mmCIF file of C-alpha atoms and ligand atoms in Angstrom:
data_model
loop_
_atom_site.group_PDB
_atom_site.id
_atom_site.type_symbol
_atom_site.label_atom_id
_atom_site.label_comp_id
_atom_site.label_asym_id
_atom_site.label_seq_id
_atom_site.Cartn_x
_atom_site.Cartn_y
_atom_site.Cartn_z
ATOM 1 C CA UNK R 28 -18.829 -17.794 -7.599
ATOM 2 C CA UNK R 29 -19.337 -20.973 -10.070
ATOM 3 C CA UNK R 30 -16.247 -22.368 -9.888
ATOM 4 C CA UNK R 31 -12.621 -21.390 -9.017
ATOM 5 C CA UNK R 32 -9.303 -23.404 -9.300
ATOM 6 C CA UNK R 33 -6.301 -23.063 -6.799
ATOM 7 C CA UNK R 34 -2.315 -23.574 -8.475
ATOM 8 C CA UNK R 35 0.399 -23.854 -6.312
ATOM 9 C CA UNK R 36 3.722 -22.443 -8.407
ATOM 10 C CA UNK R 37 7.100 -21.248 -7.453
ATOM 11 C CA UNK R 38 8.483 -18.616 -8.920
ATOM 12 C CA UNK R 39 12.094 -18.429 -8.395
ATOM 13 C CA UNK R 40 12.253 -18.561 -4.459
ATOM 14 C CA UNK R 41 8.489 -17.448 -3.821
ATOM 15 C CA UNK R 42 5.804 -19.822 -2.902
ATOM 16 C CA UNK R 43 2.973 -18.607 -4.858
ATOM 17 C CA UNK R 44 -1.321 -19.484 -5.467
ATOM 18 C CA UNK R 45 -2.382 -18.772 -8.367
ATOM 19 C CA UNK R 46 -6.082 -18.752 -7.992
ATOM 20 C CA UNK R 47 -8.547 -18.600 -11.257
ATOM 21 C CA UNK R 48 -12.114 -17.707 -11.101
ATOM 22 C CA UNK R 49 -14.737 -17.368 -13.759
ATOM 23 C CA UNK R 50 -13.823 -13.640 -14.217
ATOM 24 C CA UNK R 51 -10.254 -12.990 -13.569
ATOM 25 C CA UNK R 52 -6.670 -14.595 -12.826
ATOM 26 C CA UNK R 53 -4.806 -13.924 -9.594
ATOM 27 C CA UNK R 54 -1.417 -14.853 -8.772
ATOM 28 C CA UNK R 55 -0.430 -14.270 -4.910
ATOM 29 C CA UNK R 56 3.360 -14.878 -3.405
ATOM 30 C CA UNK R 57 3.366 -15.761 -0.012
ATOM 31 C CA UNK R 58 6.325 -13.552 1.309
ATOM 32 C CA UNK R 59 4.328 -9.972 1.841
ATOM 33 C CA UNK R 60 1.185 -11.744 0.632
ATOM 34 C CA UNK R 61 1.935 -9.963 -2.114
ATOM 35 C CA UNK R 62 -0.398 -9.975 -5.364
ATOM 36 C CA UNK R 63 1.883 -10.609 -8.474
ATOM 37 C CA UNK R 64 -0.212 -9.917 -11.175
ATOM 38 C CA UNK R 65 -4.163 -9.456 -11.486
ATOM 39 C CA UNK R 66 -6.140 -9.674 -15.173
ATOM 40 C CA UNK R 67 -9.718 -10.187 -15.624
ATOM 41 C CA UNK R 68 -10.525 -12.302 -18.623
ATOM 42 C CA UNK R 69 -10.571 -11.425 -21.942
ATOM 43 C CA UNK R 70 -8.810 -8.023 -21.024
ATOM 44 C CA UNK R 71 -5.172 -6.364 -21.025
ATOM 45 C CA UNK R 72 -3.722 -6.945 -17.118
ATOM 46 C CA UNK R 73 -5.142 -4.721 -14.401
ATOM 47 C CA UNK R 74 -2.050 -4.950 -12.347
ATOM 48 C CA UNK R 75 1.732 -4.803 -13.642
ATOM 49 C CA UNK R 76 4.096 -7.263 -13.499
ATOM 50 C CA UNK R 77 7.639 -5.964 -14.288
ATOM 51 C CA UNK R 78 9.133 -8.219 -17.027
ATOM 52 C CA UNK R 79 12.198 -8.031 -14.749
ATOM 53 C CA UNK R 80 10.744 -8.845 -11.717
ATOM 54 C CA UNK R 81 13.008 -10.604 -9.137
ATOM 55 C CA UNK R 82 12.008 -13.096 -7.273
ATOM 56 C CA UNK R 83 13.636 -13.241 -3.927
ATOM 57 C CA UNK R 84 12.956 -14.193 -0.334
ATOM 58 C CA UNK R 85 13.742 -10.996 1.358
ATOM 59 C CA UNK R 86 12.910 -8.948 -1.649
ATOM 60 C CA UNK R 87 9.893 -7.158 -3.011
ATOM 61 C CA UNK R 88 8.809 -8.046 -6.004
ATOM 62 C CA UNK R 89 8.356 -5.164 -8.647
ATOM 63 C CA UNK R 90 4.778 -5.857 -9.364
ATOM 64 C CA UNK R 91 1.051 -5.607 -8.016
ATOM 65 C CA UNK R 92 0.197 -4.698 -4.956
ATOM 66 C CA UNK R 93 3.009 -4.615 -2.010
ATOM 67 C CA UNK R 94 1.614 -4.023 0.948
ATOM 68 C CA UNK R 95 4.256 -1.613 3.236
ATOM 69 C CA UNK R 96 3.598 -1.637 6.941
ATOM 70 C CA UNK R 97 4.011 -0.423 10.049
ATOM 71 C CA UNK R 98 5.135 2.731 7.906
ATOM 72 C CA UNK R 99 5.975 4.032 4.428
ATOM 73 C CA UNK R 100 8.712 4.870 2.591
ATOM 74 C CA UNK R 101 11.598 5.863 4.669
ATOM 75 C CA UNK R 102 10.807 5.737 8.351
ATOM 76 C CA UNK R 103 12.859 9.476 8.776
ATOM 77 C CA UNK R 104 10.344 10.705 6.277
ATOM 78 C CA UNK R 105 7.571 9.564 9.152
ATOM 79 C CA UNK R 106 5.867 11.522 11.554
ATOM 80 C CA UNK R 107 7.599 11.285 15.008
ATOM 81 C CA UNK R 108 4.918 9.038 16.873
ATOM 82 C CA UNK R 109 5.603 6.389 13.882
ATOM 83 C CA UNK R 110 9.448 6.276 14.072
ATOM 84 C CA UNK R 111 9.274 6.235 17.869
ATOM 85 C CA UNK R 112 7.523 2.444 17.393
ATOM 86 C CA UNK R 113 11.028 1.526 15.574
ATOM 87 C CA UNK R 114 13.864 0.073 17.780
ATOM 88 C CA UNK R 115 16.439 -0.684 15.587
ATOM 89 C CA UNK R 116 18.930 1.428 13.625
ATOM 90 C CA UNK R 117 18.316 0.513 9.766
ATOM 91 C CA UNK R 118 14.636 0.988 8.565
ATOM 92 C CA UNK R 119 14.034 -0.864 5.612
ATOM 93 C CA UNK R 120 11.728 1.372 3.225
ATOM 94 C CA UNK R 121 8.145 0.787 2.990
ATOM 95 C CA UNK R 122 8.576 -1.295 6.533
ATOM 96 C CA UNK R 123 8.741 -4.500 7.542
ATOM 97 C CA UNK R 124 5.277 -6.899 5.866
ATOM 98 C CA UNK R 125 6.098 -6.712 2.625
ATOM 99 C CA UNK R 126 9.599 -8.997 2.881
ATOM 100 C CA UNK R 127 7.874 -11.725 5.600
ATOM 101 C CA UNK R 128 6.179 -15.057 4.792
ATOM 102 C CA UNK R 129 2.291 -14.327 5.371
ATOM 103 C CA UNK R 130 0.033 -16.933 6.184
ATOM 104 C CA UNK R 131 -2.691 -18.547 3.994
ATOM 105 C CA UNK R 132 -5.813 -18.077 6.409
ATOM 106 C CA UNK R 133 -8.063 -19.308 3.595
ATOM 107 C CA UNK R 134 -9.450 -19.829 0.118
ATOM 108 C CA UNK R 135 -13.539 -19.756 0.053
ATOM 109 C CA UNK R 136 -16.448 -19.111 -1.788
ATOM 110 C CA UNK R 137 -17.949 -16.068 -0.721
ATOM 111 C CA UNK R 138 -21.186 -16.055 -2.798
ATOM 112 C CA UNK R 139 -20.684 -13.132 -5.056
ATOM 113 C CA UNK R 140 -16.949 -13.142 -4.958
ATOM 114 C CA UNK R 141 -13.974 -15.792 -3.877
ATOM 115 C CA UNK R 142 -12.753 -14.427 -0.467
ATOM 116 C CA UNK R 143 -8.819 -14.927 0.041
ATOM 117 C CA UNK R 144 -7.338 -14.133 3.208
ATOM 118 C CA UNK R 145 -3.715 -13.852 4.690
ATOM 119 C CA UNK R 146 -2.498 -13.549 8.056
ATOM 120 C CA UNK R 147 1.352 -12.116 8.931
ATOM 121 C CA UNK R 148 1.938 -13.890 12.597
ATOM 122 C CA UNK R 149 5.166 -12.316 13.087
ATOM 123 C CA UNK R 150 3.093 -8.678 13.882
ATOM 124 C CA UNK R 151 1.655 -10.372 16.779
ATOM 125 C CA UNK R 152 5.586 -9.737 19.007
ATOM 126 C CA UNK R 153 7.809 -10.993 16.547
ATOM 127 C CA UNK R 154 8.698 -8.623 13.792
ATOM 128 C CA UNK R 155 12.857 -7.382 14.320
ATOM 129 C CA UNK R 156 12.793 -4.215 16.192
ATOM 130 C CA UNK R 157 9.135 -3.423 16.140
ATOM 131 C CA UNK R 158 7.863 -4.758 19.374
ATOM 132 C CA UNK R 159 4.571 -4.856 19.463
ATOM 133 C CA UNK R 160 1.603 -6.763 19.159
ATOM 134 C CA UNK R 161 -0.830 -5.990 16.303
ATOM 135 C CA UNK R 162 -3.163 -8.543 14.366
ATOM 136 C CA UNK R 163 -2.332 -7.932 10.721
ATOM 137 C CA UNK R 164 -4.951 -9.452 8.239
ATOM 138 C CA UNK R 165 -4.927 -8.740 4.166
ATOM 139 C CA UNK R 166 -8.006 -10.179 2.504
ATOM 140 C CA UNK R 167 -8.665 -10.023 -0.899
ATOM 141 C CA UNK R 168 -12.311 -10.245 -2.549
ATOM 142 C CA UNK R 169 -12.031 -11.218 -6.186
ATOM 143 C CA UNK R 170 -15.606 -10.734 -7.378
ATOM 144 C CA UNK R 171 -17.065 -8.325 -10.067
ATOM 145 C CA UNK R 172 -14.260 -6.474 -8.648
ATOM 146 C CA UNK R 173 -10.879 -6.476 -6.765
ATOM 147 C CA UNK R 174 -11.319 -5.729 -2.819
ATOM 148 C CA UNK R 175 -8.551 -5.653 -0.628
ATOM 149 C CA UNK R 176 -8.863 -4.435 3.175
ATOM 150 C CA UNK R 177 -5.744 -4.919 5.057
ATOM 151 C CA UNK R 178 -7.074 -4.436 9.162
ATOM 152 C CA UNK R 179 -4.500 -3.508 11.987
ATOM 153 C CA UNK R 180 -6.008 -4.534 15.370
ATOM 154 C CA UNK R 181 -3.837 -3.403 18.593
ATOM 155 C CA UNK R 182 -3.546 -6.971 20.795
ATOM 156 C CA UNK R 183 -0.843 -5.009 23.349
ATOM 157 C CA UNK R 184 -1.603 -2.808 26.340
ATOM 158 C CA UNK R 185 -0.012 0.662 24.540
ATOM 159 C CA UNK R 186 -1.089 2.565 21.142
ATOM 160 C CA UNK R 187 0.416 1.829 18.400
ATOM 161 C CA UNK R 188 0.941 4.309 15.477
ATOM 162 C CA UNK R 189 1.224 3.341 11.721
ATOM 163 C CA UNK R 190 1.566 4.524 8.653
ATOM 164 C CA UNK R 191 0.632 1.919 5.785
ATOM 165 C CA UNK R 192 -0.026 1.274 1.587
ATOM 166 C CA UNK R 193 -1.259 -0.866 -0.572
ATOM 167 C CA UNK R 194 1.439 0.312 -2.976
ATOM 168 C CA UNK R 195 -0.789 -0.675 -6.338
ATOM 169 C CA UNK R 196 1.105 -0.970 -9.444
ATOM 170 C CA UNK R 197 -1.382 -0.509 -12.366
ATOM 171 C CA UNK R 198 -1.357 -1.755 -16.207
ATOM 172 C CA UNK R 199 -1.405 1.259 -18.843
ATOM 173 C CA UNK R 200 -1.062 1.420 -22.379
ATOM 174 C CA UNK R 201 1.475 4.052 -22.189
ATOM 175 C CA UNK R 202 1.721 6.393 -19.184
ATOM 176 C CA UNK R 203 2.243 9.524 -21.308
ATOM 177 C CA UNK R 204 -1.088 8.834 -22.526
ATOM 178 C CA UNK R 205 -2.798 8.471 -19.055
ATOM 179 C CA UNK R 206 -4.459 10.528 -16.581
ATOM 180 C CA UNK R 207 -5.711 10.720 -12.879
ATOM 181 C CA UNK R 208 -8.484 12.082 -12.569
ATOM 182 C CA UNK R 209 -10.615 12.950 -9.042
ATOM 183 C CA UNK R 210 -7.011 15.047 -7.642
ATOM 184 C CA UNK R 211 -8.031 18.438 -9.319
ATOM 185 C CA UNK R 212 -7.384 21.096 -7.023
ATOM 186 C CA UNK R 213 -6.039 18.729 -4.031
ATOM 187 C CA UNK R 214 -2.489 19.665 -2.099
ATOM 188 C CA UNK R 215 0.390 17.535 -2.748
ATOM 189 C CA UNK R 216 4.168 17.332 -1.003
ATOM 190 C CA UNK R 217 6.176 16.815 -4.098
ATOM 191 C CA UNK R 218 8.886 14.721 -2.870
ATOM 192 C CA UNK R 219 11.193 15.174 -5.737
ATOM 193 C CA UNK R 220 11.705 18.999 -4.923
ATOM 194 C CA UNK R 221 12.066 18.819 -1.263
ATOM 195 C CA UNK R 222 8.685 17.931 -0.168
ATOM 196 C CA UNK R 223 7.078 20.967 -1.221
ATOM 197 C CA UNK R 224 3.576 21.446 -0.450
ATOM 198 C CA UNK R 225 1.714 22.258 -3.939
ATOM 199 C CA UNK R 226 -1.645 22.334 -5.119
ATOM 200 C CA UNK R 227 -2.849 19.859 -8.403
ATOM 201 C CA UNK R 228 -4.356 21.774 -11.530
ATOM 202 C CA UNK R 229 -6.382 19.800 -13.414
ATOM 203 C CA UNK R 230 -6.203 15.716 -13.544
ATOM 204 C CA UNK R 231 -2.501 14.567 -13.259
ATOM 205 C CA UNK R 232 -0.960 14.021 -16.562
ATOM 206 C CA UNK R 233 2.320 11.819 -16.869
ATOM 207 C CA UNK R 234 5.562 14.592 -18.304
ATOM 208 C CA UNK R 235 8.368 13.369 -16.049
ATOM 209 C CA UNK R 236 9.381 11.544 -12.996
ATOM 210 C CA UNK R 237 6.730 11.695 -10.589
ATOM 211 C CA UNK R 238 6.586 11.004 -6.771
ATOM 212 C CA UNK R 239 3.644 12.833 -4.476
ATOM 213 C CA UNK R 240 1.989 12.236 -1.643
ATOM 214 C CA UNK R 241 -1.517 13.647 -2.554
ATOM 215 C CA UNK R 242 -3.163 15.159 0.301
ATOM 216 C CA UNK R 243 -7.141 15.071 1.602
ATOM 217 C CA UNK R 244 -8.227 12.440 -0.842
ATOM 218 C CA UNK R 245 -11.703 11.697 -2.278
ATOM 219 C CA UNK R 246 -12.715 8.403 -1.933
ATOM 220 C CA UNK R 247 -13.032 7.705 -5.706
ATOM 221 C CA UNK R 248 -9.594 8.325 -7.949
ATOM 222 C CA UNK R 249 -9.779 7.263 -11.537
ATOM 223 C CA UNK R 250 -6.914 6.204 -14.528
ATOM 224 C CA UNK R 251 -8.142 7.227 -17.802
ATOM 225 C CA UNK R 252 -6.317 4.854 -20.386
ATOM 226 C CA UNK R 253 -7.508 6.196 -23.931
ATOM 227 C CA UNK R 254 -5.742 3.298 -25.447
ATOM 228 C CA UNK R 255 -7.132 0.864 -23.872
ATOM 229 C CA UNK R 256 -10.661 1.912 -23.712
ATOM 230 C CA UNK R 257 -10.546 2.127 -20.280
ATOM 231 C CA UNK R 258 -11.149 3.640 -16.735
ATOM 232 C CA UNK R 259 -9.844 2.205 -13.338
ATOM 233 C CA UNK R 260 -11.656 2.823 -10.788
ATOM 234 C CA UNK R 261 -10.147 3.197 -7.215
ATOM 235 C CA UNK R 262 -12.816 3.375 -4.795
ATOM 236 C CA UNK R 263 -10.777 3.627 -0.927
ATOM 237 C CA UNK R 264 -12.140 4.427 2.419
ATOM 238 C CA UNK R 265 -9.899 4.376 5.828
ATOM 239 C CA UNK R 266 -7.447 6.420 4.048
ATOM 240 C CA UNK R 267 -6.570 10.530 3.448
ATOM 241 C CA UNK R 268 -3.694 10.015 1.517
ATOM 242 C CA UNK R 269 -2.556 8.275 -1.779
ATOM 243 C CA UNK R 270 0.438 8.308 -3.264
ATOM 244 C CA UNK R 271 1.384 8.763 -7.514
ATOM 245 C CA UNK R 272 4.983 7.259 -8.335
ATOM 246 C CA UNK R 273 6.348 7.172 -12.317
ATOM 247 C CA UNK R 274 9.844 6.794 -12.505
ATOM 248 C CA UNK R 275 10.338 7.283 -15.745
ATOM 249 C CA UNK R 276 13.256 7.692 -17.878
ATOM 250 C CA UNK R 277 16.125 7.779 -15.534
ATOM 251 C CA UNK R 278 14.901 6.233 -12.288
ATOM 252 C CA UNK R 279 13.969 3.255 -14.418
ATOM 253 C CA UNK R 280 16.964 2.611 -15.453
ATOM 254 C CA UNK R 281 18.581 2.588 -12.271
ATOM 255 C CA UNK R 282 16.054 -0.098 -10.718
ATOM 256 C CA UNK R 283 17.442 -3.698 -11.789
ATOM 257 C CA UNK R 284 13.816 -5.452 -11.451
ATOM 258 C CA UNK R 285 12.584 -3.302 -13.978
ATOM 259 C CA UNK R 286 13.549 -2.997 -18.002
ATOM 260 C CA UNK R 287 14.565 0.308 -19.355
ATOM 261 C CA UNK R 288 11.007 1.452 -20.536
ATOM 262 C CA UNK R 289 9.255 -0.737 -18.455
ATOM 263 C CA UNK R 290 8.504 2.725 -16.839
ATOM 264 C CA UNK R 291 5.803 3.093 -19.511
ATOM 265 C CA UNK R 292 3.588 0.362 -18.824
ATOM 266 C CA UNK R 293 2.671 0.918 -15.193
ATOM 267 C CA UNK R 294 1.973 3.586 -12.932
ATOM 268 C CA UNK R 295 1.389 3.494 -8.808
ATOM 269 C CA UNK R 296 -1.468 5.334 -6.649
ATOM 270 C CA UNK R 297 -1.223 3.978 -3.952
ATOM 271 C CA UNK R 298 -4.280 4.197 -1.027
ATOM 272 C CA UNK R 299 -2.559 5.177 1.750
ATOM 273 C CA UNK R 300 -1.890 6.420 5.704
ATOM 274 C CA UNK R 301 1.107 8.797 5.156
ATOM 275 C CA UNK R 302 2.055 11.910 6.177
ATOM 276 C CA UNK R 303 -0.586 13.702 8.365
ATOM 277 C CA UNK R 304 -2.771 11.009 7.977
ATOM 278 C CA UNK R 305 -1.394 8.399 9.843
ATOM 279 C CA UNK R 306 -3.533 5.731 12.073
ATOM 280 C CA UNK R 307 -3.285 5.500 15.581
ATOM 281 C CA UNK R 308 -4.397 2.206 17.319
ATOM 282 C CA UNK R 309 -5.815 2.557 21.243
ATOM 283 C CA UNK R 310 -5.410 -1.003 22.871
ATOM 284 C CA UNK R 311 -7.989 -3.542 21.187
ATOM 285 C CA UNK R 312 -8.780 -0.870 18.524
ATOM 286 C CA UNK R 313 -8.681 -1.990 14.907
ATOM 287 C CA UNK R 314 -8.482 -0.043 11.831
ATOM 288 C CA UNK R 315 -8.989 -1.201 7.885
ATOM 289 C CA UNK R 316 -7.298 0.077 4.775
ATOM 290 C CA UNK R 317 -9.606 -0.529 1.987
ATOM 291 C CA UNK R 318 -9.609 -0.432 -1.564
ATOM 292 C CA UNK R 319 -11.877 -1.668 -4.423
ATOM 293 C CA UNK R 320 -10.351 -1.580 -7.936
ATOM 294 C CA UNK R 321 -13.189 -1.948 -10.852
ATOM 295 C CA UNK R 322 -12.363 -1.589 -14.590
ATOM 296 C CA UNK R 323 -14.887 0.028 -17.256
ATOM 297 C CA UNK R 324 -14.882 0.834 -20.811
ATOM 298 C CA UNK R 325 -14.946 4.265 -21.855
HETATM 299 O O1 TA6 F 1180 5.757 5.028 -3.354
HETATM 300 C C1 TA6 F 1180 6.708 5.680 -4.045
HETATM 301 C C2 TA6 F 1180 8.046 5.168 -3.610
HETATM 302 O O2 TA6 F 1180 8.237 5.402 -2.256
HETATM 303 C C3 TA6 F 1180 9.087 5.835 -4.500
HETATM 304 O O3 TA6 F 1180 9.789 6.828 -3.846
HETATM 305 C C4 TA6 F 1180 9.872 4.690 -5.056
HETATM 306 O O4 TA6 F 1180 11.107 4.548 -4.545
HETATM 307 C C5 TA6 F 1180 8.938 3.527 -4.891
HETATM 308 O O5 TA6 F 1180 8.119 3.770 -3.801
HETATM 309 C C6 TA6 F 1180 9.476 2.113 -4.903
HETATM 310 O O6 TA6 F 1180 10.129 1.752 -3.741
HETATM 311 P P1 TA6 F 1180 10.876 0.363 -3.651
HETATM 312 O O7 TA6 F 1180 11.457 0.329 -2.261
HETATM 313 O O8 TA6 F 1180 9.843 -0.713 -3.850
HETATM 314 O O9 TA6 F 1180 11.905 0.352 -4.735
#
């Protein structure tokens, strides 16, 4: 890595790095060491960035790559041995990382690719409600690709169970021109007609709102983006599960971090630990949640 320069910025109330290589711009928020927005030069963004995002301590932004831990979604949607870790009475969706200041372990030159790594202290005992003690790291390669390995390791004396994304909001042309490819023929839980197990035909084109937990996953899953010229590649490992969100006409409207259509110009798969497929952590064990995202013309 040649060189590489390091901007602090706030945006609204977010701390922020905004962290420029040869190849690509990254911008990272501290609360939920969040990525904002990802774009390698010379090409359209990689990772969306509502153009109504709020920025707000306590809030997720609507962009990039939110990381939700110790469990997706809505904890009652959970498996039993992951709501059991939960004290309290309100579960905040897509748990409790993704709203906390991380820390900024470091910045460094890793050779091939700048390594960027975050810490979030408060999993070690402190998180509300959640009491136990798990080392939560994020870090983030930014080389000829994007890495990002977020590792659970169980400090306490009991296992732990999680469920976990990297809830990855990608750039598209237009989503009705999209595809997924490499989920032909897998089972899905349809969420929006009471979780109904299905089974995918074909890649996954965009028609409607869209929110499924995709079952068994290969370890490569592609966007096709016609448009653009271009193929995404998501290469994951540690994970079963991903997860396709759209919310398209209706749903968009009703989010206030995200304009009317802005539904068109993103779509999520995110690499995932949900449903049957969630991690359980022995005492001292550690577990990573990995994903590499490469671009290529097509
Ligand atoms: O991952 C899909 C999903 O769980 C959807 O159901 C949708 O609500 C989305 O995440 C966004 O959630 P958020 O809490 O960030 O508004």
């Amino acid at each position: 890595m040649a060189t590489y320069k390091v901007e602090t910025e706030l945006h609204g109330e977010l701390n922020c790095w905004r962290i420029t290589s040869d190849r690509a711009e990254l911008l990272i928020a501290q609360q939920g060491a969040q990525i904002l927005s990802y774009q390698c030069i010379g090409e359209p963004p990689l990772l969306w960035l509502s153009d109504q995002a709020i920025f707000r301590q306590g809030k997720s932004v609507r962009a990039g790559v939110p990381v939700c831990w110790p469990w997706f979604g809505s904890l009652q949607r959970n498996p039993p041995s992951v709501q059991a870790m939960y004290k309290g009475e309100q579960a905040p969706a897509h748990g409790l990382a993704r709203t906390r200041d991380w820390q900024l372990l470091g910045i460094e030159d890793a050779g091939t690719a700048l390594r960027i790594e975050f810490e979030l202290p408060q999993a070690k005992g402190d998180l509300p409600d959640w009491p136990h003690d798990v080392e939560l790291k994020l870090q983030i390669l930014m080389g000829d690709a994007l890495e990002l390995s977020l590792t659970s390791r169980n400090m306490g004396n009991s296992p732990v169970t999680i469920s976990q994304a990297l809830h990855s909001y990608f750039a598209v042309s237009d989503v009705r021109q999209a595809r997924v490819e490499g989920v032909e023929g897998l089972d899905y839980i349809e969420t929006l007609a009471d979780w109904e197990q299905r089974q995918q035909q074909g890649a996954l084109a965009f028609t409607g709102e869209t929110d499924r937990i995709y079952l068994n996953t290969p370890a490569t899953l592609s966007i096709v983006d016609p448009h653009w010229n271009r193929r995404i590649k998501l290469t994951s490992s540690g994970s079963r599960s991903a997860v396709i969100w759209n919310p398209w006409t209706d749903r968009a409207k009703e989010l206030v971090d995200m304009a009317d259509d802005g539904w068109q110009r993103m779509l999520c798969i995110e690499t995932a630990n949900v449903w049957d497929d969630v991690v359980e952590l022995k005492p001292g064990a550690s577990s990573a949640l990995k994903v590499t995202i490469a671009s290529e013309v097509i």
